[in-house]
Short mmCIF file of C-alpha atoms in Angstrom, two decimals:
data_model
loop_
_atom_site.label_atom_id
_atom_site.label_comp_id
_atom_site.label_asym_id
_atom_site.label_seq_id
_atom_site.Cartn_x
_atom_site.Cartn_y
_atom_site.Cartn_z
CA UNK A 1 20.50 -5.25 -1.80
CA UNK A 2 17.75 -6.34 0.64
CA UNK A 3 17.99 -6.13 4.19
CA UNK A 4 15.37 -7.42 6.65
CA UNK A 5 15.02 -6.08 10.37
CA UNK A 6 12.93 -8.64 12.39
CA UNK A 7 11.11 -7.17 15.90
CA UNK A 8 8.48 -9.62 18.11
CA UNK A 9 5.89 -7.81 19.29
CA UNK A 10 5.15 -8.00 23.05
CA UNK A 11 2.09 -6.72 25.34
CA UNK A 12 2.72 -3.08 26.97
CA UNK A 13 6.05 -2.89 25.64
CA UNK A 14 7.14 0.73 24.14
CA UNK A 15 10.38 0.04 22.32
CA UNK A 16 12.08 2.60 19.61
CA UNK A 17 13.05 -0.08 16.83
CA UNK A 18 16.33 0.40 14.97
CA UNK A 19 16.20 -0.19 11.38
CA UNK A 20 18.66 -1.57 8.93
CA UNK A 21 21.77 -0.48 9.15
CA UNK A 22 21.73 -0.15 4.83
CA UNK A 23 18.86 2.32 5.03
CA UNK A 24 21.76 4.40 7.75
CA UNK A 25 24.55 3.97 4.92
CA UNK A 26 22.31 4.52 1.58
CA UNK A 27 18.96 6.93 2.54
CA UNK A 28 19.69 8.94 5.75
CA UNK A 29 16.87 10.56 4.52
CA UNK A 30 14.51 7.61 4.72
CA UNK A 31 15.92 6.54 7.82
CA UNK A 32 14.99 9.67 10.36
CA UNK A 33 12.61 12.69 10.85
CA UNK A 34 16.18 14.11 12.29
CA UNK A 35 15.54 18.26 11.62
CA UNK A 36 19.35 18.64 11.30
CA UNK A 37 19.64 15.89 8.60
CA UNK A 38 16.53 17.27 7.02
CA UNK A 39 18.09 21.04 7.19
CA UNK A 40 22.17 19.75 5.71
CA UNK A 41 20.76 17.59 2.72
CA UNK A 42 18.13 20.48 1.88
CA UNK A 43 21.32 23.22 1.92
CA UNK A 44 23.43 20.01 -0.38
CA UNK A 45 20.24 19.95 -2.42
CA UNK A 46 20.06 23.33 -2.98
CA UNK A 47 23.23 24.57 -3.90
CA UNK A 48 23.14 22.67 -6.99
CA UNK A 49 22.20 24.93 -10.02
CA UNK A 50 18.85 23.21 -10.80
CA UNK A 51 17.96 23.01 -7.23
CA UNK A 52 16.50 19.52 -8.55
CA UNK A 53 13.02 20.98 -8.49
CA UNK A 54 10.66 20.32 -11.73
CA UNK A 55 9.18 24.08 -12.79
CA UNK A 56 6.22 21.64 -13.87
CA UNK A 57 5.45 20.86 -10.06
CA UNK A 58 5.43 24.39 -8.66
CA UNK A 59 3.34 25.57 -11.87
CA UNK A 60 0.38 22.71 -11.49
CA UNK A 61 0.70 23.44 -7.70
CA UNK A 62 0.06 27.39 -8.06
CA UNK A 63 -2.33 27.42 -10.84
CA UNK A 64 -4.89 24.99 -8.43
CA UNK A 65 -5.75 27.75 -6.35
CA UNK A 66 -6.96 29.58 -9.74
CA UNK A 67 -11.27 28.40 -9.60
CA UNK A 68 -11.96 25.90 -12.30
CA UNK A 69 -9.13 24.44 -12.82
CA UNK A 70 -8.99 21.71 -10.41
CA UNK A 71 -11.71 19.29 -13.05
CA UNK A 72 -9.39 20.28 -15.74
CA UNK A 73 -6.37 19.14 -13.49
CA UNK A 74 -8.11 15.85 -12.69
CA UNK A 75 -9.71 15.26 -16.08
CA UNK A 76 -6.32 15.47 -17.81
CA UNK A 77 -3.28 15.64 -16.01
CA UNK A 78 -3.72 13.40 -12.43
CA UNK A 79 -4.86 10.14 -13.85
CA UNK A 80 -4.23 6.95 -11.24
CA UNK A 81 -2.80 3.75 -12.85
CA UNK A 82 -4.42 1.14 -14.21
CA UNK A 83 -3.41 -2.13 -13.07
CA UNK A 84 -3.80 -5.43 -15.39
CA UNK A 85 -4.93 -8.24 -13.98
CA UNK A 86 -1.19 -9.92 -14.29
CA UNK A 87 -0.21 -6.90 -12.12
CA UNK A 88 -3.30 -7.06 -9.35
CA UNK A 89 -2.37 -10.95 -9.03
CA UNK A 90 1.22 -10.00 -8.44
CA UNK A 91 0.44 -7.63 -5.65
CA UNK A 92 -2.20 -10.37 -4.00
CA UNK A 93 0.16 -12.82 -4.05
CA UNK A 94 3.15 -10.06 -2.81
CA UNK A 95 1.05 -8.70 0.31
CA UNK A 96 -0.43 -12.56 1.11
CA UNK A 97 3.36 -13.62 1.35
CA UNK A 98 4.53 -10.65 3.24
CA UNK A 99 2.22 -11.12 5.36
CA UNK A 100 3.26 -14.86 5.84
CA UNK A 101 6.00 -13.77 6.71
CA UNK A 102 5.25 -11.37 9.32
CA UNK A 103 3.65 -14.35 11.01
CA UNK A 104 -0.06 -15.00 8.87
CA UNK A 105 -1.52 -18.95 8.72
CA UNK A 106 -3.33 -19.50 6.04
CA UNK A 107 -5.65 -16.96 3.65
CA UNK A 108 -7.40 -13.94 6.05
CA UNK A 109 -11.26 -13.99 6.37
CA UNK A 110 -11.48 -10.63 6.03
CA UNK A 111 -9.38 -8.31 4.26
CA UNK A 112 -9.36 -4.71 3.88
CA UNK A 113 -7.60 -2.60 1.08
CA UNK A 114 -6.56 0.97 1.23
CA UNK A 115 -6.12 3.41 -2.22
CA UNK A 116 -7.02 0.65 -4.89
CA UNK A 117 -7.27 3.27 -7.57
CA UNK A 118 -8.59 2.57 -10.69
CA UNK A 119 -8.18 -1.39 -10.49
CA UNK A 120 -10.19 -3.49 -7.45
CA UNK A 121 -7.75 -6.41 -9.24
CA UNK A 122 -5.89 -7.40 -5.92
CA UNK A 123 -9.28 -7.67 -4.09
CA UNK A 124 -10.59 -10.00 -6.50
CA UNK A 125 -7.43 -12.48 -6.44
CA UNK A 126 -8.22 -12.11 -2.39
CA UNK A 127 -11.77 -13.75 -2.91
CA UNK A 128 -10.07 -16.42 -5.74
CA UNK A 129 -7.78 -17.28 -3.39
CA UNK A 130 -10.53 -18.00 -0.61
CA UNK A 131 -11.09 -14.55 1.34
CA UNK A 132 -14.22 -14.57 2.65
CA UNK A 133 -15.11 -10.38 2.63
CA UNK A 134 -13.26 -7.71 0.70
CA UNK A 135 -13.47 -4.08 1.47
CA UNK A 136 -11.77 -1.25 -0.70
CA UNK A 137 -11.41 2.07 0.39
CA UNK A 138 -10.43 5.03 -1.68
CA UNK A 139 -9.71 8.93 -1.13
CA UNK A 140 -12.10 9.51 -4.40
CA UNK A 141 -14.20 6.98 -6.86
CA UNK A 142 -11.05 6.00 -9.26
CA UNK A 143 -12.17 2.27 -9.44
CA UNK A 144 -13.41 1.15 -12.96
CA UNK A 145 -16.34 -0.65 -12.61
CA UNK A 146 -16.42 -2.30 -15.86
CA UNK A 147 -13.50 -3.77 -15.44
CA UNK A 148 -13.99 -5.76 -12.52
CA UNK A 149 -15.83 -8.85 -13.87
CA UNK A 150 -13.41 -9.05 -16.98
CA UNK A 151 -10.47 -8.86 -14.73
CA UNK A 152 -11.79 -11.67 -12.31
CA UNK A 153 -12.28 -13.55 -15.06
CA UNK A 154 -8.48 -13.06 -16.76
CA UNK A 155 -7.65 -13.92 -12.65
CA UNK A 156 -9.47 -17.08 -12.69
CA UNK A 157 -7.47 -18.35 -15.30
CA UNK A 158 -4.16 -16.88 -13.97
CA UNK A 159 -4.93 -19.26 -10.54
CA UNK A 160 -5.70 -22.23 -12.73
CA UNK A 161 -2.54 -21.74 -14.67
CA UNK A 162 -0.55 -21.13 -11.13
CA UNK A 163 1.10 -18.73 -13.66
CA UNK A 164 4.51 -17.97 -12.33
CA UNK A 165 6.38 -14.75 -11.15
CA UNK A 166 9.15 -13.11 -11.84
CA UNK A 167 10.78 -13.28 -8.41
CA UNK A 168 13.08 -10.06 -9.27
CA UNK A 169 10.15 -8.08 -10.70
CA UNK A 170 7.80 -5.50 -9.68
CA UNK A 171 6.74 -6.55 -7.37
CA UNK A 172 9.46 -7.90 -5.86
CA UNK A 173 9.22 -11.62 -3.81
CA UNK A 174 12.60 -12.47 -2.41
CA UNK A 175 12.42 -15.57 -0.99
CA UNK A 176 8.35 -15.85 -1.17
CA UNK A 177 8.51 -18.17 -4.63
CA UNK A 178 9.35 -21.70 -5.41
CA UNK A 179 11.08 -22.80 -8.05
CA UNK A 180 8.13 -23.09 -9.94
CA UNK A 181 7.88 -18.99 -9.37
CA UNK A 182 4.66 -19.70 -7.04
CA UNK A 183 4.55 -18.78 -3.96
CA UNK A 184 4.69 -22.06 -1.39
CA UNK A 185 2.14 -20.56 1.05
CA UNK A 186 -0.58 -21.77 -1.64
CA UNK A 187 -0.34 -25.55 -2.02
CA UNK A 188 -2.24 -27.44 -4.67
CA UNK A 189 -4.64 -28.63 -2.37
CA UNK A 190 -5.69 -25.54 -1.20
CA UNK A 191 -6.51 -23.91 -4.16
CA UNK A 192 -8.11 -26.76 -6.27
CA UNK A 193 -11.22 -26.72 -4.29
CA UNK A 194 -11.58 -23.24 -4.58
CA UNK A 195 -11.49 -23.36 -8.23
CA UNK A 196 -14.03 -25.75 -9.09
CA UNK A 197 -16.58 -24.47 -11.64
CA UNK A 198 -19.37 -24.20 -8.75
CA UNK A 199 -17.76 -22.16 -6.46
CA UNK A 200 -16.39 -19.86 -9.40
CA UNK A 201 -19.90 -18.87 -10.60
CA UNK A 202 -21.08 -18.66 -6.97
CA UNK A 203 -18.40 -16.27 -6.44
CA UNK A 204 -18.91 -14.60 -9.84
CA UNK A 205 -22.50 -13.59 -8.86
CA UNK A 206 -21.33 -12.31 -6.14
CA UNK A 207 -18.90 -9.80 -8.05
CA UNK A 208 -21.79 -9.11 -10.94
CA UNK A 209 -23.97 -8.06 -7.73
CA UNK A 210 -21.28 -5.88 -6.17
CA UNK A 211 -20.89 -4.31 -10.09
CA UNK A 212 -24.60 -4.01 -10.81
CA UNK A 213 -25.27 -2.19 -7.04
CA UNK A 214 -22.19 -0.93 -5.54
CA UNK A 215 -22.22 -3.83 -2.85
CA UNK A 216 -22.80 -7.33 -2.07
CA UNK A 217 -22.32 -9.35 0.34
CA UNK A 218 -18.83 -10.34 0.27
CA UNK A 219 -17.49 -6.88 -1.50
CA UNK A 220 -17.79 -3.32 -0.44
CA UNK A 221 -16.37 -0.04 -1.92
CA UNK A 222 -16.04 3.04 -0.31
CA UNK A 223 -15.16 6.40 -1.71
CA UNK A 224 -14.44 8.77 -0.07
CA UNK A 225 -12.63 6.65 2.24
CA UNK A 226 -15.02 6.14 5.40
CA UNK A 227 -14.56 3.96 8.46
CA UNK A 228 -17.87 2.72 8.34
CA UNK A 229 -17.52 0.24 5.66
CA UNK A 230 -15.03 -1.69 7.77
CA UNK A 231 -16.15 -2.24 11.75
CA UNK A 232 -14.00 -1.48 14.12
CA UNK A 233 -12.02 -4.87 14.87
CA UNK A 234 -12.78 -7.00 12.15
CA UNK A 235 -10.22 -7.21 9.98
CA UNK A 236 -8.09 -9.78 9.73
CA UNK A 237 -5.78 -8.70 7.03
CA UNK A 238 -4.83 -4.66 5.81
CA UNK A 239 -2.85 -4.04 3.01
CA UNK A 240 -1.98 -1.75 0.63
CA UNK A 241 0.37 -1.02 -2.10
CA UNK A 242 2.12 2.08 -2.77
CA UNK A 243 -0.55 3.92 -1.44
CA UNK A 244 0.77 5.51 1.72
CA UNK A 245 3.58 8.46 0.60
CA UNK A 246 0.29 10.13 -0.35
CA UNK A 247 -2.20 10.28 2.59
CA UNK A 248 -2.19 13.82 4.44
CA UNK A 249 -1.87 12.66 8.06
CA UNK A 250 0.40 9.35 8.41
CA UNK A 251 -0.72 9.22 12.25
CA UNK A 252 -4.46 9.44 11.29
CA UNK A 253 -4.13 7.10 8.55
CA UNK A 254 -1.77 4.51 10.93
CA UNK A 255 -4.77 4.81 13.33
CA UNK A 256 -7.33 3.88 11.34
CA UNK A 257 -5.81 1.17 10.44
CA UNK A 258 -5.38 -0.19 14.18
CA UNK A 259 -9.12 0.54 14.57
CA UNK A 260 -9.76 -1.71 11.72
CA UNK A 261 -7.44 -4.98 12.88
CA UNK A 262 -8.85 -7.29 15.43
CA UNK A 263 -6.22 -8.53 17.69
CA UNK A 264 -3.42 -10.38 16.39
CA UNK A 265 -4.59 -9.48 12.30
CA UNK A 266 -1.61 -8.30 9.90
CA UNK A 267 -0.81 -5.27 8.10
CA UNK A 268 1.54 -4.96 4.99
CA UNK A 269 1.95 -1.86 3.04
CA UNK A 270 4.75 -1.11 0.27
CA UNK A 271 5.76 2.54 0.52
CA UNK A 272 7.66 4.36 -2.13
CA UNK A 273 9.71 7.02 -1.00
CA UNK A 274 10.87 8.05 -4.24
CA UNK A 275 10.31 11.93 -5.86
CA UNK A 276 7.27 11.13 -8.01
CA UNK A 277 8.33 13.17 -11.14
CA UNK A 278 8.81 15.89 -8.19
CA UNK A 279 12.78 16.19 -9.06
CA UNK A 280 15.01 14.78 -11.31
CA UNK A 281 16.50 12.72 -8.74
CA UNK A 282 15.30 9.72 -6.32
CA UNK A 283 14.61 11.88 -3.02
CA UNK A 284 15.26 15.31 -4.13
CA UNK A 285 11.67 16.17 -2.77
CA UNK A 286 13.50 16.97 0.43
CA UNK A 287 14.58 19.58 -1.18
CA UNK A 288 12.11 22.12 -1.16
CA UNK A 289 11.60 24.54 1.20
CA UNK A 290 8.68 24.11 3.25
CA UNK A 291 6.58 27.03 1.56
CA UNK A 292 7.52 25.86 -1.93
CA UNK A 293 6.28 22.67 -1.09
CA UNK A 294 3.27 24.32 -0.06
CA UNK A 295 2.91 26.00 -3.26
CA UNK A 296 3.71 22.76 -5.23
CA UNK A 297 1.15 20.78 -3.48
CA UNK A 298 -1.40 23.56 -3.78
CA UNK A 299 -5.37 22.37 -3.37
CA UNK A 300 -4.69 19.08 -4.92
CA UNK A 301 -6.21 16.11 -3.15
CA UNK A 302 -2.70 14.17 -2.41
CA UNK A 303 0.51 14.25 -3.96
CA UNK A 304 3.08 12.85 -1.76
CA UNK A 305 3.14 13.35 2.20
CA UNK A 306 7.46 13.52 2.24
CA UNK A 307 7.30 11.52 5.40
CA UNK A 308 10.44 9.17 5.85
CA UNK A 309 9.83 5.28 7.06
CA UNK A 310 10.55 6.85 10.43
CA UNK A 311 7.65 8.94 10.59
CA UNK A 312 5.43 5.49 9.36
CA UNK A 313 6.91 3.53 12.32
CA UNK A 314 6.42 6.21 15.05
CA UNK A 315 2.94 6.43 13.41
CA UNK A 316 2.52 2.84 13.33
CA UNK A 317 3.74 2.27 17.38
CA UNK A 318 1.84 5.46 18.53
CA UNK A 319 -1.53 3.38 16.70
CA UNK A 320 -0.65 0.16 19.13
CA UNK A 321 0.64 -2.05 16.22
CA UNK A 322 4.02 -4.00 17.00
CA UNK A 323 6.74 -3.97 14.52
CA UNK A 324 7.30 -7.27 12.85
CA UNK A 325 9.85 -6.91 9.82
CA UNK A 326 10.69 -3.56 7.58
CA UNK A 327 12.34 -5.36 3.96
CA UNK A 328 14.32 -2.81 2.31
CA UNK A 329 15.19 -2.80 -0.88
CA UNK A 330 17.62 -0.29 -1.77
CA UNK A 331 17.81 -0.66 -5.48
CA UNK A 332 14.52 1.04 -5.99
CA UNK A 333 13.76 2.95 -2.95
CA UNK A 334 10.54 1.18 -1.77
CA UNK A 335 9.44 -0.30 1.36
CA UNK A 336 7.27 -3.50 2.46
CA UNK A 337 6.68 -3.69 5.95
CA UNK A 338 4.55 -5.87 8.17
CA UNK A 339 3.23 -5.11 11.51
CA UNK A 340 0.83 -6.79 13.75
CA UNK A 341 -1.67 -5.92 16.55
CA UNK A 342 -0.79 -6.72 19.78
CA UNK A 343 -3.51 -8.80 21.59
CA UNK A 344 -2.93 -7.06 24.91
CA UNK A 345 -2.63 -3.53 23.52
CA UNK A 346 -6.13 -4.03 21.46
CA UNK A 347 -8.19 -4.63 23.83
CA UNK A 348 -6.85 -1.43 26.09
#
């Protein structure tokens, strides 16, 4: 079941949005940084006989503080995700309609992505699509450089085909498609100019530059993630997908990302809130103790922060960005929200 919470912004206005009342019913968990919650569901948790804590997570936690093993750990075991160029479109198309939503006219100038991992795939549907300046930034160098120009080019085609989507897949577009499965926000007559051959190769130079130096003009990667790559204020669009239950410091992370948007530009991020392979069930992550999460998380570079969509919207308001629509979806436990910059609050 979906449910979507809608708040306007407004100038110098503190206000502590409510959230769906599903997320309440379903994920108390999700819903609140509450202390008491936190300290009843750890005691449910853990007076089940597994404890629904994975041995594997405590033992890969423990044995990083042993020297030398953190390049074995990242050589064999923590490998990001590769995403295929069907999958980067999806998520393009995803965050451009979310962001629609949330109150976006037509494609952003200037877009900024956070935690692309091994695939820049979603940046390079941005520039198909008519984004004028793309920058990607990354806690460490996953991004596969020799897959960039053959996933433009599988992209390309993709946008000439206006292949369709599955509106109930991963990701998920309710109400974004038409019933063509393409999303409405990109008319015909938008895109055909920005497909001709001409422009194309223009752009394609522009990616085989980025590949052969690190940078172009229109594309810049960053890793480890910087804040000079994007200047302060001049994005129009942030986005990023599935990327934020891992960042150590939610409120530094939410700031940066205010520091980034000019006033009135859009953010959309999908947050999972799930265990990653941390228990055998959804949210049973909240079930460690604080010093065993400690121990699981060891010296690794990120596994998941455990912060609730709470602690993301206090973040998020604390940062100066108004709250425009959290879509739950409570199937699979992730989260899409929107928020923009307010005008009057930017410029303080």
């Amino acid at each position: 079941m979906d449910s979507l919470h809608k708040v306007e912004s407004k100038p110098n206005t503190r206000r502590r949005y409510p959230l769906a009342s599903s997320v309440h019913a379903n994920h108390p968990l999700s819903a609140t940084s509450d202390p008491v919650l936190h300290r009843f569901a750890r005691l449910a948790y853990l007076s089940d006989s597994d404890m629904n804590i994975r041995p594997r997570t405590i033992l890969t936690g423990a044995l990083s503080f042993v020297p030398g093993v953190m390049p074995l750990y990242r050589r064999f075991v923590f490998r990001p995700h590769s995403a295929p160029a069907e999958t980067s479109y999806g998520i393009w198309l995803k965050h451009l309609s979310a962001a629609h939503a949330s109150g976006l006219v037509g494609v952003p100038a200037s877009v900024v992505e956070l935690g692309p991992g091994l695939s820049l795939g979603a940046g390079m549907a941005a520039l198909i699509c008519g984004v004028e300046r793309y920058v990607a930034l990354d806690v460490l160098p996953f991004a596969q450089m020799e897959e960039v120009l053959p996933t433009f080019d599988r992209l390309v085609e993709l946008f000439k085909a206006r292949a369709a989507l599955n509106p109930q897949g991963f990701p998920y577009y309710p109400g974004a498609l038409d019933t063509s499965g393409w999303p409405s926000i990109l008319p015909h007559e938008h895109l055909e100019p920005l497909l001709r051959e001409r422009r194309i190769a223009e752009l394609r130079k522009e990616v085989e530059a980025f590949v052969g130096g690190g940078s172009s003009k229109r594309i810049a990667y960053q890793a480890p993630w910087g804040m000079d790559a994007a200047t302060a204020r001049s994005a129009d669009f942030v986005f990023s997908h599935t990327v934020l239950q891992h960042v150590r410091s939610v409120p530094e992370v939410w700031g940066q990302i205010a520091e980034m948007l000019r006033p009135g530009g859009i953010s959309t991020h999908q947050i999972h809130f799930y265990n990653h392979g941390t228990s055998p069930v959804w949210n049973g992550h909240w079930a460690y103790p604080e010093w065993l999460w400690r121990l699981a998380l060891g010296r690794k570079e990120f596994l998941i922060n455990r912060e609730p969509i709470s602690s993301h919207l206090d973040a998020a308001r604390a940062a100066g960005l108004g709250s425009v629509d959290i879509r739950i979806d409570n199937a699979v436990p992730t989260r899409c929200s929107g928020w923009r910059r307010d005008a009057t609050a930017a410029s303080r």
